[in-house]
């Protein structure tokens, strides 16, 4: 009996140690890394899409859609907090799936946005509510006394007693504290003083489409970003400027270079970070990955470049830093030990092909379970991939020296617009011997929209350019 207890005790201790591997290293992420899964303090993937950020008590609070890898049904809205915008702590499911009603199981809840009402101090959450087939769309709201919730879902936000029957939405809070709801097409609706209803439609639709409406202000110019209507597929987002929210709005063209599909993302919010020297406006976009939106959808957060009142994201930064005192953003070069595809220390199983794409050496396979393994001693490992239209999902696993899997995740290597980028970066681990295995999952992101148009990848390939190691 005693021996039995001891075994249980040792086993519990081992479990604790295993759970702690990430917790021990919390706070170690040193930059904003786009296009790869982020891990919270428990080693779980950060799931917060269609998000926004609210600053409160010296912290940033990130609100976004929780997702699953199996269906598009509402899975709640998550809340994370951070002091540096690099390391995210899971706070709560701010609004869980309701027992029944319009945000119950098998409904859709998207594009959650939270604002603090400056007059009441209450937190107001707005969201797109719908059926799974997107046939009962309206803007809903929820309220909470504390930023991380719990939020109480109140139903539709009303204008003259009627719901706003729109799909994509966003919010904007002007410098005087007034709150606005933005809806697809570019409509702007002014919120009542308590943010719980609409008092006026102050700007009519500017155009058709214009999904994921995202608005910010710099000095006396308003910038209004939106995307084309291509479901979860990424496209070239574009923007308008105006001197007043009432317009007139001037079309200003694309936000990122043409055909780069907004660096393979869709706008959701712009965060203003003011410091003693600079103000950085951070574009926040979603890199959707249907159906594996929990494990594989990622975040594209990039500093916006201004030239007069033109904005752009001229290049994709794999990593960049923000100094929260000065407000200055800087690209971060990732200098690590590099292992190229032909390296003798990489072991392969299954069928792989070596080739080059734009003079970048790559190794590629589409055979399910074909794998690439690499042993390393260090603290962190990363993977650069060439994202391609016929790429699919890769499974990434890290084992410790005893062969025990300490992390496993699926990453998406598909992009309609080819790009070389950092596609995986492990959490910072205690320095030790590990084994990284990357294998072909044999699945790919693809789906059809409500008009039955087909979207997504044409193959299950994974295309790897190099590994990087922090010793
Ligand atoms: C996009 C929209 C997303 C989601 C998706 C569903 O256009 O921006 O929020 O609704 O369609 O296909």
Coordinates of C-alpha atoms and ligand atoms in Angstrom, one line a residue:
X1 CA 0.0 0.0 0.0
X2 CA 2.8 2.4 1.0
X3 CA 4.8 1.5 -2.0
X4 CA 1.8 2.2 -4.1
X5 CA 1.4 5.7 -2.6
X6 CA 5.1 6.4 -3.2
X7 CA 4.6 5.5 -6.9
X8 CA 1.6 7.8 -7.2
X9 CA 3.6 10.6 -5.4
X10 CA 6.6 10.2 -7.8
X11 CA 4.3 10.0 -10.8
X12 CA 2.5 13.2 -9.7
X13 CA 5.9 14.9 -9.2
X14 CA 6.9 13.9 -12.8
X15 CA 3.6 15.3 -14.1
X16 CA 4.2 18.5 -12.3
X17 CA 7.7 18.8 -13.7
X18 CA 6.4 18.2 -17.2
X19 CA 3.7 20.8 -16.9
X20 CA 6.3 23.2 -15.6
X21 CA 8.7 23.0 -18.5
X22 CA 7.0 26.0 -20.1
X23 CA 6.0 27.8 -16.9
X24 CA 9.7 27.9 -15.8
X25 CA 10.6 29.7 -19.0
X26 CA 7.6 32.1 -19.0
X27 CA 8.5 35.7 -19.9
X28 CA 11.3 34.6 -22.3
X29 CA 9.9 35.6 -25.7
X30 CA 12.0 38.5 -26.8
X31 CA 10.1 40.0 -29.7
X32 CA 6.9 40.0 -31.7
X33 CA 7.1 37.0 -34.0
X34 CA 4.5 36.9 -36.8
X35 CA 3.2 33.8 -38.6
X36 CA 3.9 31.1 -36.1
X37 CA 2.1 29.7 -33.1
X38 CA 2.5 31.5 -29.8
X39 CA 2.4 29.6 -26.5
X40 CA 0.9 30.9 -23.2
X41 CA 2.3 30.4 -19.7
X42 CA 0.9 26.8 -19.7
X43 CA 2.5 25.9 -23.0
X44 CA -0.9 26.0 -24.8
X45 CA -1.3 27.7 -28.2
X46 CA -2.6 31.3 -27.9
X47 CA -6.1 31.3 -29.5
X48 CA -7.3 34.8 -29.9
X49 CA -8.3 35.7 -33.5
X50 CA -10.3 38.5 -35.0
X51 CA -8.8 40.2 -31.9
X52 CA -8.3 43.6 -30.3
X53 CA -6.1 44.9 -27.5
X54 CA -7.2 47.1 -24.5
X55 CA -4.6 48.8 -22.2
X56 CA -5.5 48.7 -18.6
X57 CA -3.5 48.9 -15.3
X58 CA -0.2 48.9 -17.1
X59 CA -1.0 45.8 -19.1
X60 CA -2.2 44.9 -22.5
X61 CA -5.3 42.7 -22.7
X62 CA -5.8 40.7 -25.8
X63 CA -9.4 39.5 -26.7
X64 CA -10.0 37.1 -29.5
X65 CA -12.0 34.2 -30.8
X66 CA -11.1 30.8 -29.3
X67 CA -11.1 28.1 -31.9
X68 CA -11.0 24.4 -32.3
X69 CA -9.4 22.2 -35.0
X70 CA -12.7 20.5 -35.9
X71 CA -15.4 23.0 -36.5
X72 CA -16.2 26.6 -36.9
X73 CA -18.7 26.6 -34.1
X74 CA -18.4 29.4 -31.4
X75 CA -15.8 28.2 -28.9
X76 CA -15.9 31.3 -26.6
X77 CA -13.8 34.5 -26.6
X78 CA -10.4 34.2 -24.8
X79 CA -8.6 36.9 -22.9
X80 CA -4.8 37.0 -22.4
X81 CA -2.7 39.7 -20.8
X82 CA 0.9 40.8 -21.4
X83 CA 3.2 43.5 -20.0
X84 CA 5.5 43.5 -23.1
X85 CA 3.3 42.4 -26.1
X86 CA 5.7 39.4 -26.5
X87 CA 4.6 37.0 -23.7
X88 CA 0.9 36.3 -23.3
X89 CA -0.7 34.9 -20.1
X90 CA -4.0 33.2 -20.5
X91 CA -6.5 35.1 -18.2
X92 CA -9.9 33.6 -18.9
X93 CA -12.5 32.5 -21.3
X94 CA -14.0 36.0 -21.1
X95 CA -17.3 35.0 -22.8
X96 CA -17.8 31.2 -22.8
X97 CA -20.2 29.3 -25.1
X98 CA -23.7 30.0 -23.6
X99 CA -25.9 27.2 -22.4
X100 CA -28.4 28.2 -25.1
X101 CA -29.5 31.1 -27.2
X102 CA -27.7 33.1 -30.0
X103 CA -24.2 32.3 -28.7
X104 CA -24.9 28.8 -27.6
X105 CA -23.3 25.7 -29.1
X106 CA -23.3 25.4 -32.9
X107 CA -23.5 29.1 -33.5
X108 CA -20.8 31.5 -34.8
X109 CA -19.2 34.3 -32.7
X110 CA -16.5 36.3 -34.4
X111 CA -14.4 39.5 -34.4
X112 CA -14.7 40.2 -30.7
X113 CA -13.8 43.8 -29.7
X114 CA -13.7 45.2 -26.1
X115 CA -13.7 48.9 -25.1
X116 CA -13.7 50.5 -21.7
X117 CA -16.5 52.9 -21.4
X118 CA -14.8 56.1 -20.1
X119 CA -18.0 57.4 -18.5
X120 CA -19.1 54.3 -16.5
X121 CA -15.8 52.4 -16.3
X122 CA -17.7 49.3 -17.6
X123 CA -16.1 47.0 -20.2
X124 CA -18.2 46.5 -23.3
X125 CA -17.6 43.7 -25.7
X126 CA -19.0 43.8 -29.2
X127 CA -19.1 40.8 -31.6
X128 CA -20.5 39.3 -34.8
X129 CA -23.1 36.7 -33.9
X130 CA -24.4 34.3 -36.5
X131 CA -25.5 30.7 -37.4
X132 CA -23.0 28.3 -38.7
X133 CA -24.2 29.0 -42.3
X134 CA -23.9 32.8 -41.7
X135 CA -27.7 33.4 -42.1
X136 CA -28.6 35.1 -38.9
X137 CA -25.9 37.8 -38.6
X138 CA -26.1 40.7 -36.1
X139 CA -23.8 42.7 -33.8
X140 CA -24.2 41.5 -30.2
X141 CA -22.8 42.9 -27.0
X142 CA -21.7 41.8 -23.6
X143 CA -20.7 43.7 -20.5
X144 CA -18.3 43.2 -17.5
X145 CA -17.2 45.1 -14.4
X146 CA -13.7 43.6 -14.7
X147 CA -11.6 43.6 -17.8
X148 CA -11.0 39.9 -17.9
X149 CA -14.7 39.2 -17.3
X150 CA -16.9 37.3 -16.7
X151 CA -18.8 39.1 -19.5
X152 CA -22.6 38.8 -19.6
X153 CA -24.0 38.4 -23.0
X154 CA -26.9 40.9 -23.5
X155 CA -28.1 40.1 -27.1
X156 CA -28.2 42.4 -30.1
X157 CA -26.9 46.0 -30.1
X158 CA -29.9 48.0 -31.2
X159 CA -30.4 51.1 -33.4
X160 CA -33.9 52.6 -33.3
X161 CA -35.0 49.3 -31.7
X162 CA -33.5 47.1 -34.4
X163 CA -30.4 44.9 -34.6
X164 CA -27.5 45.8 -36.9
X165 CA -27.7 42.9 -39.3
X166 CA -24.1 42.9 -40.5
X167 CA -21.3 40.3 -40.8
X168 CA -17.8 41.6 -40.3
X169 CA -17.4 44.4 -37.7
X170 CA -14.8 46.3 -35.7
X171 CA -14.7 49.1 -33.2
X172 CA -13.0 52.5 -32.9
X173 CA -12.7 54.7 -29.9
X174 CA -11.8 58.3 -30.7
X175 CA -9.5 60.5 -28.6
X176 CA -12.5 62.1 -26.8
X177 CA -13.6 58.6 -25.6
X178 CA -16.6 58.3 -28.0
X179 CA -17.1 54.7 -29.2
X180 CA -18.0 53.6 -32.8
X181 CA -19.0 50.4 -34.4
X182 CA -17.6 49.7 -37.9
X183 CA -19.3 47.3 -40.2
X184 CA -18.4 45.7 -43.5
X185 CA -18.6 48.0 -46.4
X186 CA -17.2 50.8 -44.3
X187 CA -20.3 52.0 -42.4
X188 CA -19.6 53.8 -39.1
X189 CA -22.2 53.8 -36.3
X190 CA -21.9 56.0 -33.3
X191 CA -22.4 54.3 -29.9
X192 CA -24.6 55.8 -27.1
X193 CA -22.8 57.2 -24.1
X194 CA -23.0 53.8 -22.3
X195 CA -21.9 51.9 -25.5
X196 CA -24.9 49.7 -25.2
X197 CA -26.8 50.9 -28.3
X198 CA -26.3 52.8 -31.5
X199 CA -27.4 56.5 -31.7
X200 CA -26.5 57.3 -35.3
X201 CA -25.2 56.0 -38.6
X202 CA -22.6 58.6 -39.2
X203 CA -21.0 57.2 -42.4
X204 CA -22.7 55.2 -45.1
X205 CA -21.0 52.2 -46.7
X206 CA -18.0 53.4 -48.8
X207 CA -17.8 50.4 -51.0
X208 CA -19.0 46.7 -51.4
X209 CA -17.0 44.0 -49.6
X210 CA -14.6 45.8 -47.3
X211 CA -14.6 43.1 -44.7
X212 CA -12.7 43.1 -41.4
X213 CA -13.2 46.9 -41.0
X214 CA -10.3 48.4 -39.0
X215 CA -10.0 52.1 -38.2
X216 CA -7.4 54.2 -36.4
X217 CA -6.5 57.8 -36.1
X218 CA -3.1 59.5 -36.3
X219 CA -3.1 63.2 -35.6
X220 CA -6.0 64.6 -37.6
X221 CA -6.3 61.8 -40.2
X222 CA -8.5 58.7 -39.9
X223 CA -7.3 55.5 -41.6
X224 CA -9.8 52.9 -42.5
X225 CA -8.5 49.4 -43.6
X226 CA -10.5 46.6 -45.0
X227 CA -10.2 43.3 -46.9
X228 CA -11.8 41.8 -50.0
X229 CA -14.5 39.2 -49.5
X230 CA -12.6 35.9 -49.8
X231 CA -13.7 33.9 -46.7
X232 CA -10.7 32.6 -44.7
X233 CA -8.4 33.2 -47.7
X234 CA -6.1 36.1 -47.4
X235 CA -6.1 39.0 -49.9
X236 CA -4.6 42.4 -50.5
X237 CA -6.2 44.6 -47.8
X238 CA -6.7 48.3 -48.8
X239 CA -7.4 51.5 -47.1
X240 CA -9.1 55.0 -47.2
X241 CA -8.3 58.2 -45.4
X242 CA -10.4 61.1 -44.2
X243 CA -10.2 64.1 -42.0
X244 CA -13.5 63.3 -40.4
X245 CA -15.3 60.1 -39.6
X246 CA -18.2 61.5 -41.6
X247 CA -16.0 61.4 -44.7
X248 CA -15.4 62.1 -47.5
X249 CA -13.2 59.0 -47.7
X250 CA -10.4 58.9 -50.2
X251 CA -9.2 55.5 -51.7
X252 CA -5.5 55.2 -51.0
X253 CA -4.7 51.7 -52.4
X254 CA -3.1 48.7 -50.9
X255 CA -1.6 48.4 -47.4
X256 CA 1.2 45.9 -48.4
X257 CA 2.9 45.2 -51.8
X258 CA 0.5 43.9 -54.4
X259 CA -0.1 40.1 -54.4
X260 CA 1.6 39.6 -51.0
X261 CA -1.9 39.2 -49.6
X262 CA -1.2 41.7 -46.7
X263 CA 1.7 39.4 -45.9
X264 CA -0.7 36.5 -45.9
X265 CA -3.2 38.0 -43.3
X266 CA -6.5 39.8 -42.8
X267 CA -6.7 43.0 -40.7
X268 CA -8.5 43.0 -37.4
X269 CA -7.2 45.9 -35.3
X270 CA -4.5 48.6 -35.1
X271 CA -3.0 49.3 -31.7
X272 CA -1.5 52.7 -30.9
X273 CA 1.6 52.5 -28.7
X274 CA 2.7 56.0 -27.6
X275 CA 6.0 56.6 -26.0
X276 CA 8.3 59.5 -25.1
X277 CA 9.9 59.6 -28.6
X278 CA 7.6 57.8 -31.1
X279 CA 4.2 56.5 -31.6
X280 CA 4.0 53.1 -33.2
X281 CA 0.8 51.9 -34.8
X282 CA 0.8 48.1 -34.8
X283 CA -1.2 46.4 -37.5
X284 CA -2.8 43.2 -36.2
X285 CA -3.9 40.6 -38.8
X286 CA -5.1 37.0 -38.8
X287 CA -3.5 34.3 -40.8
X288 CA -6.5 32.0 -40.8
X289 CA -6.0 28.3 -41.3
X290 CA -9.2 26.5 -41.9
X291 CA -10.0 23.9 -40.5
X292 CA -7.2 23.8 -38.0
X293 CA -7.8 27.3 -36.6
X294 CA -6.7 26.4 -33.1
X295 CA -3.3 24.9 -33.7
X296 CA -2.4 26.5 -37.0
X297 CA -4.0 30.0 -37.4
X298 CA -1.4 32.6 -36.5
X299 CA -1.0 36.3 -36.0
X300 CA 0.6 38.8 -38.3
X301 CA 1.5 41.9 -36.2
X302 CA 3.6 44.4 -38.0
X303 CA 4.5 48.1 -37.4
X304 CA 2.9 50.5 -39.9
X305 CA 5.1 52.8 -41.9
X306 CA 3.9 56.4 -42.6
X307 CA 4.9 58.7 -45.4
X308 CA 2.8 61.8 -45.0
X309 CA -0.6 60.4 -44.7
X310 CA 0.1 57.2 -46.8
X311 CA 0.5 54.0 -44.8
X312 CA 2.2 50.7 -45.7
X313 CA 3.8 47.5 -44.4
X314 CA 6.6 47.6 -47.0
X315 CA 8.3 44.4 -45.8
X316 CA 7.5 41.5 -43.6
X317 CA 9.3 41.3 -40.3
X318 CA 9.7 37.8 -38.9
X319 CA 10.5 39.5 -35.6
X320 CA 10.6 43.0 -34.2
X321 CA 10.7 44.7 -30.9
X322 CA 8.8 47.6 -29.4
X323 CA 10.2 49.8 -26.7
X324 CA 7.2 50.6 -24.6
X325 CA 8.9 53.6 -22.9
X326 CA 10.0 55.4 -26.1
X327 CA 7.3 53.9 -28.4
X328 CA 10.0 52.9 -30.9
X329 CA 9.7 49.8 -33.1
X330 CA 12.8 48.0 -34.4
X331 CA 13.3 45.0 -36.7
X332 CA 15.0 42.2 -34.8
X333 CA 17.6 40.1 -36.6
X334 CA 17.4 36.4 -35.7
X335 CA 21.0 35.3 -35.5
X336 CA 21.2 31.7 -34.6
X337 CA 23.1 28.6 -35.6
X338 CA 21.7 27.5 -39.0
X339 CA 21.2 24.0 -40.3
X340 CA 20.5 23.7 -44.0
X341 CA 18.5 21.0 -45.7
X342 CA 21.5 18.9 -46.9
X343 CA 23.1 18.8 -43.5
X344 CA 24.3 15.3 -42.6
X345 CA 23.0 15.5 -39.1
X346 CA 19.4 15.6 -40.3
X347 CA 17.8 12.2 -40.6
X348 CA 14.9 11.5 -43.0
X349 CA 12.3 8.9 -43.3
X350 CA 10.1 8.5 -46.4
X351 CA 10.3 10.3 -49.7
X352 CA 11.9 13.8 -49.8
X353 CA 13.2 15.9 -52.7
X354 CA 15.9 18.5 -52.6
X355 CA 15.6 21.5 -54.8
X356 CA 15.9 25.3 -54.9
X357 CA 13.2 28.0 -55.1
X358 CA 14.5 31.4 -56.0
X359 CA 18.0 30.1 -55.1
X360 CA 16.9 29.1 -51.7
X361 CA 17.7 25.4 -51.0
X362 CA 14.7 23.5 -49.8
X363 CA 13.7 20.0 -48.9
X364 CA 10.1 18.9 -49.7
X365 CA 7.8 16.0 -49.3
X366 CA 4.1 15.3 -49.6
X367 CA 4.2 11.7 -48.4
X368 CA 2.1 11.3 -45.2
X369 CA 4.3 10.7 -42.2
X370 CA 7.5 11.3 -44.1
X371 CA 9.7 12.9 -41.4
X372 CA 12.8 15.0 -40.8
X373 CA 14.5 14.6 -37.4
X374 CA 17.2 16.6 -35.8
X375 CA 19.0 16.3 -32.5
X376 CA 20.2 19.4 -30.8
X377 CA 21.6 20.7 -27.6
X378 CA 20.2 24.1 -26.8
X379 CA 17.3 26.2 -25.5
X380 CA 15.2 26.9 -28.6
X381 CA 14.7 25.6 -32.1
X382 CA 13.0 27.3 -35.1
X383 CA 12.1 26.4 -38.6
X384 CA 12.1 28.5 -41.8
X385 CA 9.7 27.3 -44.5
X386 CA 8.8 28.4 -48.0
X387 CA 5.0 28.8 -47.8
X388 CA 3.5 27.7 -51.1
X389 CA 0.1 27.2 -52.7
X390 CA 0.5 23.4 -52.7
X391 CA 1.7 23.1 -49.1
X392 CA -0.3 21.6 -46.3
X393 CA 0.1 21.0 -42.6
X394 CA 3.3 19.8 -40.9
X395 CA 3.4 18.2 -37.5
X396 CA 6.2 19.5 -35.2
X397 CA 7.3 17.5 -32.2
X398 CA 10.0 18.0 -29.6
X399 CA 11.2 15.2 -27.5
X400 CA 13.5 15.3 -24.5
X401 CA 16.6 13.1 -24.1
X402 CA 14.4 10.3 -22.6
X403 CA 12.3 10.3 -25.8
X404 CA 9.3 11.9 -24.1
X405 CA 7.3 14.3 -26.2
X406 CA 7.4 17.7 -24.5
X407 CA 5.6 19.6 -27.2
X408 CA 3.6 18.8 -30.3
X409 CA 1.8 21.1 -32.6
X410 CA 0.5 21.4 -36.2
X411 CA 1.7 24.3 -38.3
X412 CA 0.3 25.5 -41.6
X413 CA 2.8 25.9 -44.5
X414 CA 0.3 27.0 -47.1
X415 CA 0.1 30.4 -48.7
X416 CA -1.4 31.3 -52.0
X417 CA 1.4 33.8 -52.4
X418 CA 4.8 32.1 -51.9
X419 CA 7.0 33.5 -49.1
X420 CA 10.1 32.4 -47.1
X421 CA 9.5 32.9 -43.4
X422 CA 10.0 31.7 -39.9
X423 CA 7.1 29.3 -39.5
X424 CA 7.8 27.7 -36.1
X425 CA 9.7 28.8 -33.0
X426 CA 9.7 26.6 -29.9
X427 CA 9.1 28.2 -26.5
X428 CA 12.4 28.8 -24.7
X429 CA 13.3 25.5 -23.0
X430 CA 15.8 24.7 -20.3
X431 CA 19.1 24.1 -22.0
X432 CA 19.4 20.4 -22.8
X433 CA 19.4 17.7 -25.4
X434 CA 16.3 17.5 -27.6
X435 CA 15.0 16.0 -30.8
X436 CA 12.9 17.9 -33.2
X437 CA 10.7 15.9 -35.7
X438 CA 8.8 17.6 -38.5
X439 CA 6.5 15.3 -40.5
X440 CA 4.0 15.5 -43.3
X441 CA 0.5 15.4 -41.8
X442 CA -1.1 14.5 -45.1
X443 CA -3.8 17.2 -44.7
X444 CA -4.1 20.7 -46.0
X445 CA -6.2 23.8 -45.3
X446 CA -9.1 23.9 -47.7
X447 CA -12.8 24.8 -47.5
X448 CA -15.7 26.2 -49.4
X449 CA -17.6 29.4 -48.6
X450 CA -21.3 30.0 -48.5
X451 CA -21.4 30.3 -52.3
X452 CA -19.7 26.9 -52.5
X453 CA -16.5 28.4 -54.0
X454 CA -13.5 26.3 -53.2
X455 CA -10.5 27.8 -51.4
X456 CA -7.2 26.6 -50.1
X457 CA -4.2 24.5 -50.9
X458 CA -3.9 22.1 -53.8
X459 CA -1.4 19.7 -52.1
X460 CA -0.1 18.3 -48.8
X461 CA 3.6 19.2 -49.3
X462 CA 5.8 20.6 -46.6
X463 CA 8.7 22.7 -47.8
X464 CA 11.5 23.4 -45.4
X465 CA 14.4 25.8 -45.9
X466 CA 16.4 25.7 -42.7
X467 CA 16.5 25.1 -39.0
X468 CA 17.8 27.6 -36.4
X469 CA 19.0 26.8 -33.0
X470 CA 19.6 28.9 -29.9
X471 CA 22.4 27.0 -28.0
Ligands
LIG1 C1 -14.3 36.4 -43.6 C2 -14.5 37.2 -42.3 C3 -14.2 36.2 -41.2 C4 -15.1 35.0 -41.3 C5 -14.9 34.3 -42.6 C6 -15.8 33.2 -42.7 O1 -14.6 37.2 -44.7 O2 -13.6 38.3 -42.3 O3 -14.3 36.9 -40.0 O4 -16.4 35.4 -41.1 O5 -15.1 35.3 -43.6 O6 -15.8 32.6 -44.0

